[in-house]
Coordinates of C-alpha atoms and ligand atoms in Angstrom, one line a residue:
M1 CA -9.1 -0.2 20.3
R2 CA -9.6 3.6 20.0
Y3 CA -7.8 5.7 17.3
I4 CA -6.5 9.2 17.6
S5 CA -5.5 11.7 14.9
T6 CA -1.9 12.8 14.4
R7 CA -3.1 16.4 14.4
G8 CA -5.1 16.1 17.6
Q9 CA -8.3 17.9 16.5
A10 CA -10.4 15.1 15.1
A11 CA -12.8 12.9 17.1
E12 CA -11.5 9.7 18.5
L13 CA -12.9 6.7 16.6
D14 CA -13.1 2.9 16.8
F15 CA -11.7 0.7 14.0
A16 CA -15.0 0.7 12.0
G17 CA -15.1 4.5 12.2
V18 CA -11.5 4.8 11.0
L19 CA -12.1 2.4 8.2
L20 CA -14.9 4.4 6.8
A21 CA -13.5 7.9 7.6
G22 CA -9.9 7.4 6.1
L23 CA -8.5 10.8 6.8
G24 CA -9.3 12.7 10.1
T25 CA -11.5 15.8 9.8
D26 CA -8.4 17.8 10.9
G27 CA -6.4 16.5 8.0
G28 CA -4.5 14.2 10.3
L29 CA -4.0 10.4 10.0
Y30 CA -5.5 8.0 12.5
M31 CA -3.2 6.0 14.8
P32 CA -4.0 3.4 17.5
Q33 CA -4.1 5.0 20.9
A34 CA -1.5 2.5 22.0
W35 CA 0.3 -0.2 20.2
P36 CA -0.8 -3.7 21.1
R37 CA 2.1 -5.9 22.3
L38 CA 2.9 -9.5 21.5
S39 CA 5.1 -11.1 24.1
P40 CA 7.9 -13.4 22.9
D41 CA 5.7 -16.4 24.0
A42 CA 2.7 -15.0 22.1
L43 CA 4.9 -14.6 19.0
R44 CA 6.3 -18.1 19.3
A45 CA 2.7 -19.4 19.4
L46 CA 2.1 -17.9 16.0
R47 CA 4.9 -19.9 14.3
G48 CA 3.7 -22.3 11.7
L49 CA 0.1 -21.0 11.4
P50 CA -1.4 -20.6 7.9
Y51 CA -1.2 -17.0 6.8
A52 CA -4.9 -16.1 7.2
E53 CA -4.9 -17.5 10.8
L54 CA -1.8 -15.6 11.7
A55 CA -3.2 -12.4 10.2
A56 CA -6.5 -12.7 12.1
R57 CA -4.6 -13.1 15.4
V58 CA -2.2 -10.2 14.7
L59 CA -5.1 -7.9 13.7
A60 CA -7.5 -8.9 16.5
P61 CA -6.3 -6.2 18.9
F62 CA -6.7 -3.5 16.3
T63 CA -10.3 -4.4 15.4
A64 CA -11.4 -5.2 19.0
G65 CA -14.6 -3.5 19.9
S66 CA -15.7 -3.2 16.3
I67 CA -15.5 -6.7 14.8
E68 CA -16.0 -10.1 16.4
F69 CA -12.9 -12.3 16.2
A70 CA -14.8 -15.1 14.4
D71 CA -15.9 -12.6 11.7
L72 CA -12.4 -11.3 11.4
Q73 CA -11.1 -14.8 11.0
A74 CA -13.6 -15.6 8.3
M75 CA -12.8 -12.4 6.4
C76 CA -9.1 -13.1 6.5
R77 CA -9.7 -16.6 5.2
R78 CA -11.8 -15.3 2.3
A79 CA -9.4 -12.4 1.5
Y80 CA -6.4 -14.7 1.1
A81 CA -8.1 -17.7 -0.4
G82 CA -7.8 -16.1 -3.8
F83 CA -4.0 -15.9 -3.7
S84 CA -2.2 -18.1 -6.2
H85 CA 0.5 -19.4 -3.8
K86 CA -0.5 -21.6 -0.9
A87 CA 1.9 -19.8 1.4
V88 CA 0.2 -16.4 0.4
V89 CA 3.5 -14.6 1.2
P90 CA 6.3 -17.0 0.4
L91 CA 9.9 -16.2 1.5
V92 CA 12.6 -16.9 -1.1
Q93 CA 16.3 -17.0 -0.2
L94 CA 18.5 -15.0 -2.6
D95 CA 21.8 -15.0 -0.7
T96 CA 23.1 -16.1 2.7
N97 CA 21.2 -13.4 4.5
I98 CA 18.9 -11.9 1.9
F99 CA 15.3 -13.2 1.6
A100 CA 12.7 -11.9 -0.8
L101 CA 9.3 -11.7 0.8
E102 CA 7.0 -12.2 -2.2
L103 CA 3.9 -10.0 -1.8
F104 CA 2.7 -10.3 -5.3
H105 CA 0.6 -13.5 -5.5
G106 CA -2.7 -11.7 -5.2
P107 CA -5.1 -11.0 -8.1
T108 CA -3.4 -7.9 -9.4
L109 CA 0.2 -9.1 -8.8
A110 CA 1.3 -6.3 -6.5
F111 CA 1.5 -6.0 -2.7
K112 CA -1.5 -3.7 -2.4
D113 CA -3.7 -6.8 -2.8
L114 CA -2.6 -8.0 0.7
A115 CA -4.3 -5.0 2.3
L116 CA -7.0 -4.2 -0.2
Q117 CA -8.4 -7.7 -0.5
L118 CA -9.1 -7.7 3.3
V119 CA -10.3 -4.1 3.3
G120 CA -12.9 -4.9 0.7
H121 CA -14.4 -7.5 3.1
L122 CA -14.0 -5.2 6.1
F123 CA -16.0 -2.5 4.3
E124 CA -18.7 -4.9 3.3
H125 CA -19.0 -6.2 6.8
V126 CA -19.1 -2.8 8.5
L127 CA -21.4 -1.2 6.0
A128 CA -23.9 -4.1 6.3
A129 CA -23.9 -3.7 10.1
R130 CA -24.7 0.0 9.7
G131 CA -27.2 -0.5 6.8
E132 CA -25.1 1.9 4.7
R133 CA -24.0 2.0 1.1
V134 CA -20.9 3.8 -0.2
R135 CA -19.6 4.8 -3.6
I136 CA -15.9 4.7 -3.9
V137 CA -14.3 6.9 -6.5
G138 CA -10.7 7.1 -7.4
A139 CA -8.2 8.0 -10.1
T140 CA -5.3 5.8 -11.1
S141 CA -2.3 5.9 -13.4
G142 CA -2.1 2.2 -13.1
D143 CA -1.6 0.1 -10.0
T144 CA -3.9 1.2 -7.3
G145 CA -7.0 1.2 -9.5
S146 CA -6.8 -2.4 -10.4
A147 CA -6.1 -3.5 -6.8
A148 CA -9.1 -1.4 -5.5
I149 CA -11.4 -2.8 -8.3
E150 CA -10.4 -6.4 -7.5
A151 CA -11.0 -5.7 -3.8
C152 CA -14.5 -4.2 -4.2
A153 CA -15.9 -6.2 -7.1
N154 CA -19.1 -8.0 -6.0
R155 CA -18.9 -6.7 -2.5
R156 CA -22.4 -5.7 -1.3
N157 CA -23.1 -2.1 -0.3
I158 CA -20.2 -0.8 -2.4
D159 CA -20.0 0.7 -5.9
I160 CA -16.6 1.6 -7.3
T161 CA -15.7 4.0 -10.0
I162 CA -12.2 4.3 -11.2
L163 CA -11.0 7.0 -13.6
H164 CA -8.0 6.4 -15.8
P165 CA -6.4 8.5 -18.5
E166 CA -7.4 7.0 -21.8
G167 CA -4.4 5.6 -23.7
K168 CA -2.0 6.6 -21.0
T169 CA -1.8 3.4 -18.8
S170 CA 0.1 0.3 -19.8
T171 CA -2.0 -2.4 -21.5
V172 CA -1.5 -4.8 -18.6
Q173 CA -2.6 -2.2 -16.1
R174 CA -5.6 -1.1 -18.1
R175 CA -6.8 -4.6 -18.8
Q176 CA -6.4 -5.6 -15.2
M177 CA -9.1 -2.9 -14.5
T178 CA -11.4 -3.1 -17.5
T179 CA -11.7 -6.9 -17.8
V180 CA -13.2 -7.3 -14.3
R181 CA -16.8 -8.2 -14.9
A182 CA -18.9 -7.1 -11.9
D183 CA -22.1 -5.0 -11.9
N184 CA -20.8 -2.7 -9.1
V185 CA -17.7 -1.7 -11.0
L186 CA -17.5 1.3 -13.4
N187 CA -14.3 2.1 -15.3
I188 CA -14.2 5.5 -16.9
A189 CA -11.6 6.3 -19.5
V190 CA -11.1 10.1 -19.4
D191 CA -10.0 12.1 -22.4
G192 CA -7.1 13.6 -20.4
N193 CA -4.0 12.8 -18.4
F194 CA -3.6 11.4 -14.9
D195 CA -3.6 14.8 -13.2
D196 CA -7.0 15.6 -14.9
C197 CA -8.4 12.3 -13.5
Q198 CA -7.1 13.2 -10.0
D199 CA -8.5 16.7 -10.3
L200 CA -11.9 15.3 -11.3
V201 CA -11.9 13.0 -8.2
K202 CA -10.9 15.9 -5.9
A203 CA -13.6 18.1 -7.4
M204 CA -16.2 15.4 -6.8
F205 CA -15.1 15.2 -3.1
A206 CA -15.1 19.0 -2.8
D207 CA -18.7 19.2 -4.1
A208 CA -20.4 18.8 -0.7
G209 CA -23.8 18.2 -2.2
F210 CA -22.6 15.5 -4.5
R211 CA -20.4 13.9 -1.9
Q212 CA -23.3 13.6 0.5
E213 CA -25.8 12.5 -2.1
M214 CA -23.5 9.7 -3.3
N215 CA -22.0 8.9 0.2
L216 CA -18.6 9.1 -1.5
S217 CA -15.7 7.2 0.0
A218 CA -12.0 6.4 -0.8
V219 CA -9.7 3.4 -0.2
N220 CA -6.5 5.3 -0.3
S221 CA -3.2 4.4 1.4
I222 CA -3.6 6.7 4.4
N223 CA -6.4 4.5 5.7
F224 CA -5.1 2.9 8.9
A225 CA -6.9 -0.3 8.0
R226 CA -4.5 -0.7 5.1
I227 CA -1.5 -0.2 7.3
A228 CA -2.8 -2.7 9.8
A229 CA -3.4 -5.3 7.2
Q230 CA 0.3 -5.1 6.1
I231 CA 1.7 -5.9 9.6
P232 CA 1.0 -9.7 9.6
Y233 CA 3.4 -10.5 6.7
Y234 CA 6.3 -8.9 8.5
V235 CA 5.4 -10.9 11.7
Q236 CA 5.3 -14.1 9.7
A237 CA 8.5 -13.5 7.8
A238 CA 10.4 -12.5 11.0
L239 CA 9.1 -15.7 12.8
A240 CA 10.3 -17.8 9.9
L241 CA 13.8 -16.3 10.1
G242 CA 14.1 -16.9 13.9
A243 CA 12.2 -14.1 15.7
P244 CA 11.6 -13.5 18.5
D245 CA 14.9 -15.2 19.4
R246 CA 16.9 -13.5 16.6
E247 CA 16.9 -10.0 15.2
V248 CA 16.1 -9.3 11.6
A249 CA 16.2 -6.2 9.3
V250 CA 13.8 -5.1 6.5
A251 CA 14.4 -3.4 3.2
V252 CA 11.3 -1.9 1.6
P253 CA 10.8 -0.3 -1.9
T254 CA 9.0 2.8 -0.7
G255 CA 6.6 5.4 -2.1
N256 CA 4.0 6.6 0.3
F257 CA 5.7 5.0 3.3
G258 CA 2.8 2.7 4.1
N259 CA 4.5 -0.6 3.7
I260 CA 7.6 0.2 5.7
L261 CA 5.5 1.9 8.4
A262 CA 3.7 -1.5 8.8
A263 CA 7.1 -3.1 9.4
W264 CA 7.8 -0.5 12.0
A265 CA 4.4 -1.2 13.6
A266 CA 5.4 -4.9 13.8
R267 CA 8.4 -3.8 15.8
Q268 CA 6.2 -1.7 18.1
M269 CA 4.2 -4.8 18.7
G270 CA 7.3 -6.7 19.8
V271 CA 8.9 -8.2 16.7
P272 CA 12.7 -7.7 16.9
I273 CA 13.3 -5.7 13.7
S274 CA 16.5 -3.8 14.3
R275 CA 16.9 -1.9 11.0
F276 CA 14.5 -0.4 8.4
I277 CA 16.1 0.3 5.0
V278 CA 14.0 2.7 3.0
A279 CA 14.6 2.0 -0.7
S280 CA 13.9 4.7 -3.3
N281 CA 14.3 5.4 -7.0
R282 CA 15.5 8.7 -8.4
N283 CA 12.6 10.4 -6.5
D284 CA 14.7 10.3 -3.4
I285 CA 13.1 12.7 -0.9
L286 CA 13.4 10.1 1.9
A287 CA 17.0 9.1 1.1
R288 CA 17.9 12.8 1.2
F289 CA 16.1 13.2 4.5
L290 CA 17.8 10.2 6.1
A291 CA 21.3 11.3 4.7
S292 CA 21.2 14.9 5.6
N293 CA 17.9 16.0 7.2
D294 CA 16.8 17.5 3.9
M295 CA 13.1 16.7 3.4
S296 CA 12.5 19.2 0.6
V297 CA 9.9 18.8 -2.2
Q298 CA 11.2 18.5 -5.8
G299 CA 9.3 17.6 -8.9
V300 CA 8.4 14.0 -9.7
A301 CA 10.6 12.4 -12.3
P302 CA 9.3 9.3 -14.1
S303 CA 11.3 6.1 -13.5
L304 CA 11.2 2.4 -14.2
S305 CA 9.4 1.9 -10.8
P306 CA 6.4 4.1 -11.3
S307 CA 4.7 3.1 -8.0
M308 CA 7.5 4.8 -6.2
D309 CA 7.4 8.0 -8.1
I310 CA 6.4 10.3 -5.4
Q311 CA 6.9 13.9 -4.3
V312 CA 5.8 13.5 -0.7
S313 CA 5.3 10.3 1.4
S314 CA 2.0 10.9 3.1
N315 CA 2.4 8.1 5.7
F316 CA 5.7 9.7 7.0
E317 CA 3.4 11.9 9.1
R318 CA 2.7 8.9 11.2
L319 CA 6.3 8.2 12.0
L320 CA 6.9 11.9 12.7
F321 CA 4.1 11.9 15.2
E322 CA 5.7 8.9 17.0
F323 CA 9.2 10.4 17.0
L324 CA 7.8 13.7 18.2
G325 CA 6.6 11.8 21.3
R326 CA 3.0 11.7 20.0
D327 CA 2.8 15.5 20.3
A328 CA -0.1 16.2 18.0
A329 CA 0.3 20.0 18.1
A330 CA 3.9 19.8 17.1
T331 CA 3.0 17.3 14.3
A332 CA 0.3 19.6 13.0
Q333 CA 2.7 22.6 13.1
T334 CA 5.5 20.7 11.3
M335 CA 3.0 19.6 8.6
A336 CA 1.6 23.1 8.1
D337 CA 5.2 24.5 7.8
F338 CA 6.0 21.7 5.3
R339 CA 3.0 22.6 3.2
A340 CA 3.8 26.3 3.3
H341 CA 7.6 26.1 2.6
G342 CA 8.1 22.8 0.8
R343 CA 10.7 21.8 3.3
M344 CA 10.1 19.8 6.5
A345 CA 11.9 21.1 9.6
V346 CA 12.6 18.1 11.7
P347 CA 14.5 18.9 15.0
E348 CA 18.0 17.5 15.0
P349 CA 17.5 15.2 18.0
V350 CA 14.4 13.8 16.4
W351 CA 16.3 13.2 13.1
H352 CA 19.1 11.5 14.9
A353 CA 16.6 9.2 16.7
I354 CA 14.9 8.3 13.4
R355 CA 18.4 7.5 11.9
R356 CA 19.1 5.0 14.7
D357 CA 16.3 2.8 13.1
F358 CA 16.1 3.9 9.5
T359 CA 18.6 4.0 6.6
G360 CA 18.0 5.5 3.2
F361 CA 19.0 4.0 -0.2
R362 CA 18.6 5.2 -3.7
L363 CA 18.9 3.5 -7.1
S364 CA 18.9 5.1 -10.6
D365 CA 17.2 3.5 -13.6
E366 CA 20.5 2.3 -15.0
E367 CA 21.5 0.7 -11.7
T368 CA 18.0 -0.8 -11.5
L369 CA 18.4 -2.7 -14.8
A370 CA 22.0 -3.7 -13.8
E371 CA 20.8 -5.1 -10.5
I372 CA 17.9 -7.0 -12.1
A373 CA 20.5 -8.7 -14.4
R374 CA 22.9 -9.4 -11.6
T375 CA 20.2 -11.0 -9.3
H376 CA 19.0 -13.0 -12.3
R377 CA 22.6 -14.2 -12.9
E378 CA 23.7 -14.8 -9.4
S379 CA 20.5 -16.1 -7.8
Q380 CA 18.4 -17.2 -10.8
Y381 CA 15.8 -14.8 -9.5
L382 CA 13.8 -12.4 -11.6
A383 CA 12.8 -9.3 -9.7
D384 CA 10.6 -6.5 -11.0
P385 CA 11.9 -2.9 -11.1
H386 CA 10.4 -2.1 -7.6
S387 CA 11.4 -5.2 -5.8
I388 CA 15.0 -5.1 -7.1
I389 CA 15.5 -1.7 -5.3
G390 CA 14.7 -3.4 -2.0
I391 CA 17.0 -6.3 -2.8
A392 CA 19.9 -4.0 -3.8
A393 CA 19.3 -2.0 -0.6
A394 CA 19.5 -5.2 1.4
R395 CA 22.8 -6.1 -0.3
E396 CA 24.3 -2.7 0.3
Q397 CA 22.9 -1.7 3.7
G398 CA 22.0 -5.0 5.4
P399 CA 23.5 -5.2 8.9
I400 CA 26.3 -7.8 9.0
G401 CA 25.1 -11.3 9.9
L402 CA 21.4 -10.4 10.2
P403 CA 18.8 -11.8 7.9
V404 CA 17.2 -9.1 5.8
I405 CA 13.6 -9.3 4.6
A406 CA 13.5 -7.6 1.2
A407 CA 9.8 -6.8 0.4
A408 CA 9.1 -8.0 -3.2
T409 CA 6.2 -5.7 -4.1
A410 CA 5.3 -6.6 -7.7
H411 CA 5.5 -9.5 -10.0
P412 CA 8.0 -9.1 -12.8
A413 CA 5.3 -9.8 -15.5
K414 CA 3.7 -6.5 -14.5
F415 CA 6.7 -4.7 -16.0
P416 CA 7.8 -6.7 -19.0
D417 CA 9.5 -3.8 -20.8
A418 CA 12.1 -3.3 -18.1
I419 CA 12.6 -7.0 -17.7
V420 CA 13.3 -7.5 -21.4
R421 CA 15.7 -4.6 -21.3
A422 CA 17.6 -6.0 -18.3
V423 CA 17.8 -9.7 -19.1
G424 CA 16.3 -10.2 -22.6
V425 CA 13.5 -12.5 -21.6
H426 CA 9.8 -11.8 -21.6
P427 CA 8.4 -12.7 -18.1
P428 CA 5.2 -14.8 -18.6
L429 CA 2.0 -13.8 -16.8
P430 CA 0.9 -16.3 -14.1
P431 CA -1.8 -18.8 -15.0
H432 CA -4.7 -16.9 -13.6
L433 CA -3.9 -14.0 -15.8
A434 CA -2.5 -15.8 -18.8
D435 CA -5.6 -14.9 -21.0
L436 CA -5.6 -11.3 -19.9
Y437 CA -5.0 -10.1 -23.4
E438 CA -8.0 -12.0 -24.8
R439 CA -10.6 -11.0 -22.3
E440 CA -13.4 -8.6 -23.1
E441 CA -13.0 -5.0 -21.7
Y442 CA -15.8 -3.0 -20.0
F443 CA -15.4 0.7 -19.7
S444 CA -17.1 4.0 -20.6
R445 CA -15.5 7.1 -22.0
A446 CA -15.9 10.6 -20.7
P447 CA -14.6 14.0 -21.6
N448 CA -12.4 15.8 -19.1
D449 CA -15.5 17.5 -17.6
L450 CA -16.7 17.4 -14.0
A451 CA -20.5 17.6 -14.8
A452 CA -20.2 14.8 -17.4
V453 CA -18.4 12.5 -15.0
Q454 CA -20.8 13.3 -12.1
T455 CA -23.7 12.4 -14.3
M456 CA -22.1 9.0 -15.1
V457 CA -21.4 8.3 -11.4
R458 CA -25.0 9.3 -10.5
R459 CA -26.6 7.2 -13.3
F460 CA -24.5 4.2 -12.3
A461 CA -25.6 4.7 -8.6
N462 CA -29.2 4.7 -9.7
R463 CA -28.9 1.9 -12.3
N464 CA -31.3 -0.4 -10.4
T465 CA -33.9 2.1 -9.4
V466 CA -36.9 2.8 -11.6
Ligands
LIG1 C1 2.5 1.1 -3.9 C2 3.8 0.4 -4.3 C3 5.0 0.7 -3.6 C4 5.1 1.8 -2.6 O1 4.5 1.4 -1.4 P1 4.2 2.4 -0.2 O2 3.5 1.7 0.8 O3 3.4 3.5 -0.9 O4 5.5 2.9 0.3 C5 6.1 -0.1 -4.0 N1 6.1 -1.0 -5.0 C6 4.9 -1.3 -5.6 C7 5.0 -2.3 -6.7 C8 3.8 -0.6 -5.3 O5 2.6 -0.9 -6.0

């Protein structure tokens, strides 16, 4: 499989190239040159397979030419062996036609583990073949950092450094990062806020000499490998609910648009998903767009579902590219105008076409707590403040008579404060994290100063050289 940039000016790459590059040199996002197709018979043949096996078969056309199938299969097995539920991504019925697809049984209790656990192995494999070593640096306000650390810990040819704002992440989130004991992981607590951490990371990437010296890399959500690794769970859930012989809908708590884009990719591959419900909190740029073609940037307001607190959804560019008929010049122009004016001009016919597939939905913090309580009461199901927005969206917007897959993106124990407020009970951590509060923490402290942080990253990189 070859990959092209949504902006048309970056070199075509194979899967390994896309994995390591992330973003295109033209600022665009990589997309497969054509979507692989699974015929109805090919889909039926996937029914009943263990998750890792199904994932390898769904992903094989994307990695073809870069990775041998047997290697891919072995990596999928290793990536999902550490999940705490035998089904990896179990489906739980909440109502006649509403099913929670639980994506939170990985090491950090959020859906990002599904993609990142595999991406860690893919990086190791591709780097070993090339004889290269990378240093991943990132900043986190909570969730992504721990998933990236768990994915990269003990992977050969990778060092990972994650900056977090000291004293400004939740205890669960900090401990999920700092209690990982691996000699290729460096946590830095920065004397500053999340924006300072992000600025430090950007400055490290902008320093061309440092970037090259350290062979810096990132594992952010615009990497197509992450999107690809999220497709299999939609395929498996749809099959379990009757596909390809029955249509289904999906409702997805959305931030950067990566997870719901993966569902749409499953449809491109032949899975009959007839409706995509985009669930948002008060940061509702996508809901406004779908309601009235108003994609205008406003400030980010904190909410009970912090992983969905976004100003702009970067993966939306991929959908735009598709609905513009894969016209890279038009996509590049639309994105340039968006950056310049803070408002995306999507032509009316394109907007109408997107609305034929996508519906928006928005839930305030008060409604979020009320819906958590209602679902607990009516279905004895405890949903976290992200997952509940997808469940509420499925209730409100689900097409009559069709099963709706509501992506449950985080474990309730990750957000105990909201759960206590909603239902008055403290959700226990699952067994593999039960002693999280007793574990030893490993981290270094740094001032909010680029030179100081660069020195720490460099020392860490050279720790084994004399
Ligand atoms: C990252 C995240 C989301 C948003 O997913 P996108 O792919 O960015 O749309 C939703 N819920 C949780 C718990 C997350 O961690």
